[in-house]
């Protein structure tokens, strides 16, 4: 482009040399006026072209989709190049049919995405839209999609403009931080704080709805002997297998977590103590079937469990925890490897 511009300007200079000179005070001839106008116009075109290239390169470098949408005709009027990178689909298809975008939205998020887009008509702007899409390769991506009503009215048309940013990496980081904050690193089950937060929510819901709730504590029998005899690494493997057994036996919606060194707990929402005891018995048998090898030695483990259920007198989760704890220690005193209801 610069070479072409230099060529044109050189030609204009050559033309200028052939224009007859005028006496001072006399207006320039028409040819000179035309040449000056052409030079000015050519400069403006060059500057516009440079701005357009700069603007285009900026759009290419932004990892967000700029878009404009005609609400009445349901037509995408403009979409920036990042659409093809994030969605993995041609821009031309979207410009031809808005449903290309709509059909990319993850099914569970479609209702929210459409409802929040419609809110822009009432609010003028919506800046808290986060939803998932499936790109052309089937990968799940998170978008933060802010949208606004165009303030420059074009007749009676309602034009919505927006910017959709790919926040997948941010969401993955948030998820990992959440996992680290709520998960016991060794056993990958809920840690103590997260377990009791969820247990409190289950307790409050059961009290409000008048539904049953059961609380279980279990402690590995003679765990100190395992650590002392075989080492802490062997003890860690025992803890991991106990946690895996709990995850395998408990029902969907039950809570399970490690709340102490060798102590685990479970909460069974909507479950009375009779049904909860059946689950605890399955867990007991599952753990009894575990077998560990250390050198030439093979050994197994057992657990003592204390179980209780929600009563009308329970006004705090601590009441269930205290009864289950007392029942668990009673199981220890009675010979271990058993379940006691409290």
mmCIF file of C-alpha atoms in Angstrom:
data_model
loop_
_atom_site.group_PDB
_atom_site.id
_atom_site.type_symbol
_atom_site.label_atom_id
_atom_site.label_comp_id
_atom_site.label_asym_id
_atom_site.label_seq_id
_atom_site.Cartn_x
_atom_site.Cartn_y
_atom_site.Cartn_z
ATOM 1 C CA UNK A 1 0.000 0.000 0.000
ATOM 2 C CA UNK A 2 2.854 2.410 0.844
ATOM 3 C CA UNK A 3 4.546 1.690 -2.512
ATOM 4 C CA UNK A 4 1.332 2.457 -4.384
ATOM 5 C CA UNK A 5 0.860 5.633 -2.387
ATOM 6 C CA UNK A 6 4.446 6.740 -3.217
ATOM 7 C CA UNK A 7 3.854 6.063 -6.898
ATOM 8 C CA UNK A 8 0.657 8.134 -6.963
ATOM 9 C CA UNK A 9 2.230 11.018 -5.064
ATOM 10 C CA UNK A 10 5.244 10.976 -7.426
ATOM 11 C CA UNK A 11 2.905 11.181 -10.383
ATOM 12 C CA UNK A 12 1.101 14.113 -8.805
ATOM 13 C CA UNK A 13 4.426 15.915 -8.258
ATOM 14 C CA UNK A 14 5.333 15.344 -11.905
ATOM 15 C CA UNK A 15 1.970 16.774 -12.943
ATOM 16 C CA UNK A 16 2.547 19.779 -10.730
ATOM 17 C CA UNK A 17 5.812 20.571 -12.496
ATOM 18 C CA UNK A 18 3.948 20.894 -15.790
ATOM 19 C CA UNK A 19 1.331 23.329 -14.457
ATOM 20 C CA UNK A 20 1.953 26.877 -15.750
ATOM 21 C CA UNK A 21 3.113 29.285 -13.070
ATOM 22 C CA UNK A 22 0.947 32.266 -12.171
ATOM 23 C CA UNK A 23 1.776 35.781 -11.196
ATOM 24 C CA UNK A 24 1.641 36.760 -7.511
ATOM 25 C CA UNK A 25 -1.855 37.691 -6.390
ATOM 26 C CA UNK A 26 -3.609 35.827 -9.180
ATOM 27 C CA UNK A 27 -5.720 32.750 -8.392
ATOM 28 C CA UNK A 28 -4.209 29.352 -9.271
ATOM 29 C CA UNK A 29 -5.443 27.743 -12.458
ATOM 30 C CA UNK A 30 -8.169 25.100 -12.333
ATOM 31 C CA UNK A 31 -5.627 22.348 -12.965
ATOM 32 C CA UNK A 32 -3.747 23.310 -9.797
ATOM 33 C CA UNK A 33 -6.967 23.355 -7.752
ATOM 34 C CA UNK A 34 -7.901 19.949 -9.064
ATOM 35 C CA UNK A 35 -4.458 18.590 -8.277
ATOM 36 C CA UNK A 36 -4.548 19.936 -4.713
ATOM 37 C CA UNK A 37 -8.006 18.422 -4.203
ATOM 38 C CA UNK A 38 -6.799 15.092 -5.540
ATOM 39 C CA UNK A 39 -3.747 15.138 -3.293
ATOM 40 C CA UNK A 40 -5.909 15.893 -0.256
ATOM 41 C CA UNK A 41 -8.435 13.196 -1.156
ATOM 42 C CA UNK A 42 -5.689 10.648 -1.782
ATOM 43 C CA UNK A 43 -4.165 11.421 1.622
ATOM 44 C CA UNK A 44 -7.508 11.006 3.347
ATOM 45 C CA UNK A 45 -8.100 7.655 1.629
ATOM 46 C CA UNK A 46 -4.651 6.467 2.701
ATOM 47 C CA UNK A 47 -5.272 7.552 6.302
ATOM 48 C CA UNK A 48 -8.672 5.830 6.355
ATOM 49 C CA UNK A 49 -7.133 2.670 4.953
ATOM 50 C CA UNK A 50 -4.434 2.732 7.636
ATOM 51 C CA UNK A 51 -7.039 3.231 10.377
ATOM 52 C CA UNK A 52 -9.109 0.392 8.964
ATOM 53 C CA UNK A 53 -6.101 -1.928 8.982
ATOM 54 C CA UNK A 54 -5.249 -0.906 12.547
ATOM 55 C CA UNK A 55 -8.842 -1.452 13.689
ATOM 56 C CA UNK A 56 -8.941 -4.835 11.936
ATOM 57 C CA UNK A 57 -5.698 -5.979 13.568
ATOM 58 C CA UNK A 58 -7.011 -4.904 16.976
ATOM 59 C CA UNK A 59 -10.200 -6.932 16.473
ATOM 60 C CA UNK A 60 -8.154 -9.947 15.449
ATOM 61 C CA UNK A 61 -6.066 -9.765 18.619
ATOM 62 C CA UNK A 62 -9.016 -9.478 21.058
ATOM 63 C CA UNK A 63 -10.164 -12.830 22.448
ATOM 64 C CA UNK A 64 -13.764 -11.665 22.612
ATOM 65 C CA UNK A 65 -16.646 -11.542 20.158
ATOM 66 C CA UNK A 66 -18.080 -8.111 19.327
ATOM 67 C CA UNK A 67 -21.584 -8.429 17.941
ATOM 68 C CA UNK A 68 -24.654 -6.449 16.905
ATOM 69 C CA UNK A 69 -28.152 -7.926 16.777
ATOM 70 C CA UNK A 70 -31.461 -6.699 15.357
ATOM 71 C CA UNK A 71 -34.035 -7.694 17.956
ATOM 72 C CA UNK A 72 -37.066 -7.479 15.675
ATOM 73 C CA UNK A 73 -35.698 -9.399 12.701
ATOM 74 C CA UNK A 74 -33.568 -11.768 14.865
ATOM 75 C CA UNK A 75 -30.632 -11.086 12.586
ATOM 76 C CA UNK A 76 -26.959 -10.750 13.498
ATOM 77 C CA UNK A 77 -25.783 -7.558 11.835
ATOM 78 C CA UNK A 78 -22.122 -7.833 12.728
ATOM 79 C CA UNK A 79 -19.773 -10.273 14.462
ATOM 80 C CA UNK A 80 -16.016 -9.911 14.946
ATOM 81 C CA UNK A 81 -13.354 -12.425 13.826
ATOM 82 C CA UNK A 82 -12.988 -13.956 17.318
ATOM 83 C CA UNK A 83 -16.318 -15.731 16.740
ATOM 84 C CA UNK A 84 -14.639 -18.279 14.473
ATOM 85 C CA UNK A 85 -11.843 -18.906 17.013
ATOM 86 C CA UNK A 86 -14.163 -19.390 19.996
ATOM 87 C CA UNK A 87 -17.165 -21.066 18.377
ATOM 88 C CA UNK A 88 -15.219 -22.837 15.637
ATOM 89 C CA UNK A 89 -17.910 -22.015 13.059
ATOM 90 C CA UNK A 90 -17.903 -19.743 9.973
ATOM 91 C CA UNK A 91 -19.081 -16.159 10.461
ATOM 92 C CA UNK A 92 -21.070 -16.388 7.237
ATOM 93 C CA UNK A 93 -23.391 -19.035 8.693
ATOM 94 C CA UNK A 94 -24.140 -16.887 11.734
ATOM 95 C CA UNK A 95 -24.842 -13.804 9.638
ATOM 96 C CA UNK A 96 -27.280 -15.898 7.624
ATOM 97 C CA UNK A 97 -29.022 -17.480 10.633
ATOM 98 C CA UNK A 98 -28.984 -16.293 14.262
ATOM 99 C CA UNK A 99 -29.823 -19.842 15.419
ATOM 100 C CA UNK A 100 -26.191 -20.751 14.747
ATOM 101 C CA UNK A 101 -25.372 -18.932 17.989
ATOM 102 C CA UNK A 102 -28.466 -20.093 19.848
ATOM 103 C CA UNK A 103 -27.903 -23.747 18.929
ATOM 104 C CA UNK A 104 -24.328 -23.564 20.226
ATOM 105 C CA UNK A 105 -25.466 -22.746 23.763
ATOM 106 C CA UNK A 106 -25.191 -25.631 26.237
ATOM 107 C CA UNK A 107 -28.751 -26.992 26.673
ATOM 108 C CA UNK A 108 -28.836 -26.473 30.459
ATOM 109 C CA UNK A 109 -27.938 -22.783 29.979
ATOM 110 C CA UNK A 110 -30.208 -21.963 27.031
ATOM 111 C CA UNK A 111 -33.179 -20.742 29.065
ATOM 112 C CA UNK A 112 -30.985 -18.404 31.149
ATOM 113 C CA UNK A 113 -29.144 -17.077 28.079
ATOM 114 C CA UNK A 114 -32.382 -16.181 26.284
ATOM 115 C CA UNK A 115 -34.080 -14.742 29.384
ATOM 116 C CA UNK A 116 -31.076 -12.586 30.305
ATOM 117 C CA UNK A 117 -30.795 -11.302 26.724
ATOM 118 C CA UNK A 118 -34.442 -10.207 26.815
ATOM 119 C CA UNK A 119 -33.798 -8.280 30.055
ATOM 120 C CA UNK A 120 -31.689 -5.776 28.130
ATOM 121 C CA UNK A 121 -34.954 -4.376 26.698
ATOM 122 C CA UNK A 122 -36.025 -3.421 30.230
ATOM 123 C CA UNK A 123 -32.685 -2.512 31.800
ATOM 124 C CA UNK A 124 -30.838 -1.065 28.820
ATOM 125 C CA UNK A 125 -27.788 -3.136 29.745
ATOM 126 C CA UNK A 126 -27.077 -6.611 31.135
ATOM 127 C CA UNK A 127 -23.547 -7.266 32.365
ATOM 128 C CA UNK A 128 -23.852 -10.478 34.409
ATOM 129 C CA UNK A 129 -24.506 -13.051 31.691
ATOM 130 C CA UNK A 130 -22.333 -16.142 32.016
ATOM 131 C CA UNK A 131 -23.235 -19.286 30.141
ATOM 132 C CA UNK A 132 -21.635 -22.241 28.411
ATOM 133 C CA UNK A 133 -21.407 -23.105 24.732
ATOM 134 C CA UNK A 134 -20.323 -26.175 22.800
ATOM 135 C CA UNK A 135 -17.948 -25.266 19.987
ATOM 136 C CA UNK A 136 -17.753 -27.099 16.684
ATOM 137 C CA UNK A 137 -15.353 -29.678 18.196
ATOM 138 C CA UNK A 138 -17.751 -30.416 21.055
ATOM 139 C CA UNK A 139 -15.579 -28.614 23.622
ATOM 140 C CA UNK A 140 -17.351 -26.842 26.480
ATOM 141 C CA UNK A 141 -16.497 -23.132 26.691
ATOM 142 C CA UNK A 142 -17.628 -20.462 29.165
ATOM 143 C CA UNK A 143 -18.704 -17.015 27.909
ATOM 144 C CA UNK A 144 -19.162 -13.755 29.770
ATOM 145 C CA UNK A 145 -21.559 -11.936 27.437
ATOM 146 C CA UNK A 146 -22.333 -8.275 28.186
ATOM 147 C CA UNK A 147 -24.952 -6.547 26.049
ATOM 148 C CA UNK A 148 -26.448 -3.063 25.666
ATOM 149 C CA UNK A 149 -29.191 -1.288 23.765
ATOM 150 C CA UNK A 150 -27.699 0.826 20.982
ATOM 151 C CA UNK A 151 -28.361 4.448 21.956
ATOM 152 C CA UNK A 152 -28.319 5.633 18.339
ATOM 153 C CA UNK A 153 -31.817 4.757 17.169
ATOM 154 C CA UNK A 154 -32.175 3.697 13.551
ATOM 155 C CA UNK A 155 -35.832 4.299 12.816
ATOM 156 C CA UNK A 156 -37.891 1.940 14.987
ATOM 157 C CA UNK A 157 -35.257 -0.801 15.010
ATOM 158 C CA UNK A 158 -33.990 -2.121 18.346
ATOM 159 C CA UNK A 159 -30.291 -2.877 17.925
ATOM 160 C CA UNK A 160 -28.493 -4.741 20.710
ATOM 161 C CA UNK A 161 -24.713 -4.655 20.791
ATOM 162 C CA UNK A 162 -22.481 -6.746 22.990
ATOM 163 C CA UNK A 163 -19.140 -8.334 23.748
ATOM 164 C CA UNK A 164 -18.796 -12.042 24.527
ATOM 165 C CA UNK A 165 -15.509 -12.907 26.252
ATOM 166 C CA UNK A 166 -14.134 -16.436 26.518
ATOM 167 C CA UNK A 167 -13.642 -17.012 30.286
ATOM 168 C CA UNK A 168 -13.080 -20.776 30.161
ATOM 169 C CA UNK A 169 -9.613 -20.620 31.731
ATOM 170 C CA UNK A 170 -10.895 -18.324 34.486
ATOM 171 C CA UNK A 171 -13.743 -20.746 35.263
ATOM 172 C CA UNK A 172 -11.355 -23.688 35.320
ATOM 173 C CA UNK A 173 -9.127 -21.832 37.777
ATOM 174 C CA UNK A 174 -12.127 -20.947 39.951
ATOM 175 C CA UNK A 175 -13.220 -24.578 39.892
ATOM 176 C CA UNK A 176 -9.771 -25.771 40.895
ATOM 177 C CA UNK A 177 -9.593 -23.231 43.739
ATOM 178 C CA UNK A 178 -13.060 -24.325 44.879
ATOM 179 C CA UNK A 179 -12.002 -27.960 44.778
ATOM 180 C CA UNK A 180 -8.876 -27.230 46.812
ATOM 181 C CA UNK A 181 -10.908 -25.253 49.342
ATOM 182 C CA UNK A 182 -13.546 -27.969 49.828
ATOM 183 C CA UNK A 183 -11.687 -31.242 49.273
ATOM 184 C CA UNK A 184 -9.450 -33.286 51.531
ATOM 185 C CA UNK A 185 -6.213 -33.541 49.536
ATOM 186 C CA UNK A 186 -5.391 -37.105 50.591
ATOM 187 C CA UNK A 187 -8.763 -38.817 50.150
ATOM 188 C CA UNK A 188 -10.446 -36.475 47.623
ATOM 189 C CA UNK A 189 -13.573 -36.487 49.782
ATOM 190 C CA UNK A 190 -15.073 -33.387 51.428
ATOM 191 C CA UNK A 191 -12.852 -31.777 54.024
ATOM 192 C CA UNK A 192 -14.154 -30.999 57.520
ATOM 193 C CA UNK A 193 -15.194 -27.395 56.864
ATOM 194 C CA UNK A 194 -17.012 -28.154 53.623
ATOM 195 C CA UNK A 195 -18.683 -31.258 55.062
ATOM 196 C CA UNK A 196 -20.172 -29.391 58.018
ATOM 197 C CA UNK A 197 -21.266 -26.481 55.810
ATOM 198 C CA UNK A 198 -23.214 -28.917 53.610
ATOM 199 C CA UNK A 199 -24.453 -30.863 56.632
ATOM 200 C CA UNK A 200 -25.797 -27.625 58.148
ATOM 201 C CA UNK A 201 -27.683 -26.861 54.944
ATOM 202 C CA UNK A 202 -29.161 -30.368 54.930
ATOM 203 C CA UNK A 203 -30.126 -30.012 58.607
ATOM 204 C CA UNK A 204 -31.845 -26.647 58.019
ATOM 205 C CA UNK A 205 -33.760 -28.026 55.011
ATOM 206 C CA UNK A 206 -34.886 -31.101 56.947
ATOM 207 C CA UNK A 207 -36.118 -28.962 59.848
ATOM 208 C CA UNK A 208 -37.954 -26.588 57.521
ATOM 209 C CA UNK A 209 -39.541 -29.311 55.373
ATOM 210 C CA UNK A 210 -40.193 -31.782 58.162
ATOM 211 C CA UNK A 211 -38.240 -34.526 56.388
ATOM 212 C CA UNK A 212 -36.005 -37.190 57.998
ATOM 213 C CA UNK A 213 -32.236 -36.886 58.242
ATOM 214 C CA UNK A 214 -29.594 -39.320 59.505
ATOM 215 C CA UNK A 215 -26.048 -38.606 60.701
ATOM 216 C CA UNK A 216 -23.215 -41.162 60.751
ATOM 217 C CA UNK A 217 -19.723 -41.105 62.227
ATOM 218 C CA UNK A 218 -17.123 -43.805 61.581
ATOM 219 C CA UNK A 219 -13.632 -44.264 62.936
ATOM 220 C CA UNK A 220 -10.974 -46.733 61.723
ATOM 221 C CA UNK A 221 -10.223 -49.284 64.437
ATOM 222 C CA UNK A 222 -6.616 -49.417 65.696
ATOM 223 C CA UNK A 223 -5.411 -46.977 63.079
ATOM 224 C CA UNK A 224 -2.433 -45.952 65.222
ATOM 225 C CA UNK A 225 -1.211 -49.548 65.181
ATOM 226 C CA UNK A 226 -1.326 -49.523 61.354
ATOM 227 C CA UNK A 227 0.788 -46.362 61.219
ATOM 228 C CA UNK A 228 3.221 -47.646 63.825
ATOM 229 C CA UNK A 229 3.567 -51.116 62.259
ATOM 230 C CA UNK A 230 3.575 -50.317 58.552
ATOM 231 C CA UNK A 231 4.341 -46.597 58.311
ATOM 232 C CA UNK A 232 2.324 -43.489 57.530
ATOM 233 C CA UNK A 233 2.407 -44.088 53.777
ATOM 234 C CA UNK A 234 0.592 -47.365 54.357
ATOM 235 C CA UNK A 235 -1.828 -45.561 56.647
ATOM 236 C CA UNK A 236 -2.541 -43.026 53.905
ATOM 237 C CA UNK A 237 -3.489 -45.854 51.542
ATOM 238 C CA UNK A 238 -5.931 -47.197 54.124
ATOM 239 C CA UNK A 239 -7.544 -43.773 54.431
ATOM 240 C CA UNK A 240 -7.872 -43.494 50.662
ATOM 241 C CA UNK A 241 -9.532 -46.917 50.387
ATOM 242 C CA UNK A 242 -11.966 -46.105 53.202
ATOM 243 C CA UNK A 243 -12.938 -42.917 51.377
ATOM 244 C CA UNK A 244 -13.379 -44.826 48.107
ATOM 245 C CA UNK A 245 -15.631 -47.326 49.892
ATOM 246 C CA UNK A 246 -17.797 -44.515 51.222
ATOM 247 C CA UNK A 247 -18.170 -42.954 47.774
ATOM 248 C CA UNK A 248 -19.087 -46.346 46.296
ATOM 249 C CA UNK A 249 -21.755 -47.248 48.860
ATOM 250 C CA UNK A 250 -23.503 -43.969 49.610
ATOM 251 C CA UNK A 251 -26.462 -42.818 47.522
ATOM 252 C CA UNK A 252 -26.594 -39.864 45.176
ATOM 253 C CA UNK A 253 -27.227 -36.775 47.309
ATOM 254 C CA UNK A 254 -25.659 -38.209 50.470
ATOM 255 C CA UNK A 255 -22.745 -36.304 52.017
ATOM 256 C CA UNK A 256 -19.449 -37.950 52.899
ATOM 257 C CA UNK A 257 -16.228 -36.460 54.166
ATOM 258 C CA UNK A 258 -13.084 -36.870 56.218
ATOM 259 C CA UNK A 259 -13.456 -34.759 59.351
ATOM 260 C CA UNK A 260 -10.406 -35.881 61.318
ATOM 261 C CA UNK A 261 -7.274 -38.013 61.154
ATOM 262 C CA UNK A 262 -8.981 -41.411 60.787
ATOM 263 C CA UNK A 263 -12.547 -40.210 61.278
ATOM 264 C CA UNK A 264 -15.164 -39.893 58.550
ATOM 265 C CA UNK A 265 -18.781 -38.713 58.599
ATOM 266 C CA UNK A 266 -21.877 -39.035 56.435
ATOM 267 C CA UNK A 267 -25.245 -37.307 56.263
ATOM 268 C CA UNK A 268 -28.282 -38.931 54.646
ATOM 269 C CA UNK A 269 -30.928 -36.351 53.640
ATOM 270 C CA UNK A 270 -34.485 -37.698 53.460
ATOM 271 C CA UNK A 271 -33.397 -40.938 55.139
ATOM 272 C CA UNK A 272 -34.608 -42.358 58.462
ATOM 273 C CA UNK A 273 -32.287 -44.290 60.763
ATOM 274 C CA UNK A 274 -33.570 -47.690 59.624
ATOM 275 C CA UNK A 275 -32.622 -47.074 55.983
ATOM 276 C CA UNK A 276 -29.414 -45.290 57.008
ATOM 277 C CA UNK A 277 -28.395 -48.304 59.072
ATOM 278 C CA UNK A 278 -28.768 -50.547 56.023
ATOM 279 C CA UNK A 279 -26.405 -48.242 54.129
ATOM 280 C CA UNK A 280 -23.973 -48.269 57.068
ATOM 281 C CA UNK A 281 -24.062 -52.087 57.107
ATOM 282 C CA UNK A 282 -23.196 -52.187 53.398
ATOM 283 C CA UNK A 283 -20.313 -49.825 54.086
ATOM 284 C CA UNK A 284 -19.173 -52.051 56.967
ATOM 285 C CA UNK A 285 -19.101 -55.105 54.702
ATOM 286 C CA UNK A 286 -17.355 -53.184 51.919
ATOM 287 C CA UNK A 287 -14.571 -52.140 54.295
ATOM 288 C CA UNK A 288 -14.240 -55.645 55.761
ATOM 289 C CA UNK A 289 -13.527 -56.940 52.258
ATOM 290 C CA UNK A 290 -10.544 -54.596 51.843
ATOM 291 C CA UNK A 291 -7.153 -56.304 51.848
ATOM 292 C CA UNK A 292 -3.756 -54.621 52.196
ATOM 293 C CA UNK A 293 -0.301 -56.055 51.579
ATOM 294 C CA UNK A 294 2.866 -54.812 53.266
ATOM 295 C CA UNK A 295 5.915 -56.830 52.388
ATOM 296 C CA UNK A 296 4.957 -60.431 53.050
ATOM 297 C CA UNK A 297 2.140 -59.464 55.403
ATOM 298 C CA UNK A 298 -1.532 -59.161 54.475
ATOM 299 C CA UNK A 299 -3.942 -57.349 56.753
ATOM 300 C CA UNK A 300 -7.458 -55.904 56.799
ATOM 301 C CA UNK A 301 -9.198 -53.043 58.601
ATOM 302 C CA UNK A 302 -12.480 -52.507 60.405
ATOM 303 C CA UNK A 303 -14.429 -49.429 61.466
ATOM 304 C CA UNK A 304 -16.694 -48.507 64.371
ATOM 305 C CA UNK A 305 -19.787 -46.498 63.460
ATOM 306 C CA UNK A 306 -22.215 -44.341 65.398
ATOM 307 C CA UNK A 307 -25.585 -43.514 63.823
ATOM 308 C CA UNK A 308 -28.434 -41.225 64.824
ATOM 309 C CA UNK A 309 -31.453 -39.534 63.288
ATOM 310 C CA UNK A 310 -33.085 -36.108 63.464
ATOM 311 C CA UNK A 311 -35.716 -35.642 66.193
ATOM 312 C CA UNK A 312 -38.151 -32.845 66.956
ATOM 313 C CA UNK A 313 -35.986 -31.823 69.916
ATOM 314 C CA UNK A 314 -32.915 -31.216 67.743
ATOM 315 C CA UNK A 315 -32.525 -27.479 67.198
ATOM 316 C CA UNK A 316 -28.878 -27.615 66.116
ATOM 317 C CA UNK A 317 -26.689 -29.920 64.055
ATOM 318 C CA UNK A 318 -24.405 -30.255 67.066
ATOM 319 C CA UNK A 319 -27.049 -32.397 68.788
ATOM 320 C CA UNK A 320 -26.865 -35.041 66.047
ATOM 321 C CA UNK A 321 -23.090 -34.885 65.968
ATOM 322 C CA UNK A 322 -22.841 -35.377 69.749
ATOM 323 C CA UNK A 323 -25.201 -38.393 69.722
ATOM 324 C CA UNK A 324 -23.429 -40.015 66.776
ATOM 325 C CA UNK A 325 -20.062 -39.400 68.433
ATOM 326 C CA UNK A 326 -21.218 -40.988 71.708
ATOM 327 C CA UNK A 327 -22.660 -43.975 69.820
ATOM 328 C CA UNK A 328 -19.388 -44.445 67.900
ATOM 329 C CA UNK A 329 -17.329 -44.574 71.088
ATOM 330 C CA UNK A 330 -19.821 -47.005 72.545
ATOM 331 C CA UNK A 331 -19.169 -49.229 69.507
ATOM 332 C CA UNK A 332 -15.447 -48.997 70.329
ATOM 333 C CA UNK A 333 -16.050 -50.029 73.935
ATOM 334 C CA UNK A 334 -18.278 -52.924 72.890
ATOM 335 C CA UNK A 335 -15.561 -54.566 70.801
ATOM 336 C CA UNK A 336 -15.227 -52.386 67.657
ATOM 337 C CA UNK A 337 -16.215 -53.351 64.072
ATOM 338 C CA UNK A 338 -19.905 -52.625 64.670
ATOM 339 C CA UNK A 339 -22.664 -50.036 64.323
ATOM 340 C CA UNK A 340 -24.391 -48.489 67.331
ATOM 341 C CA UNK A 341 -27.484 -46.278 67.058
ATOM 342 C CA UNK A 342 -27.709 -43.304 69.373
#
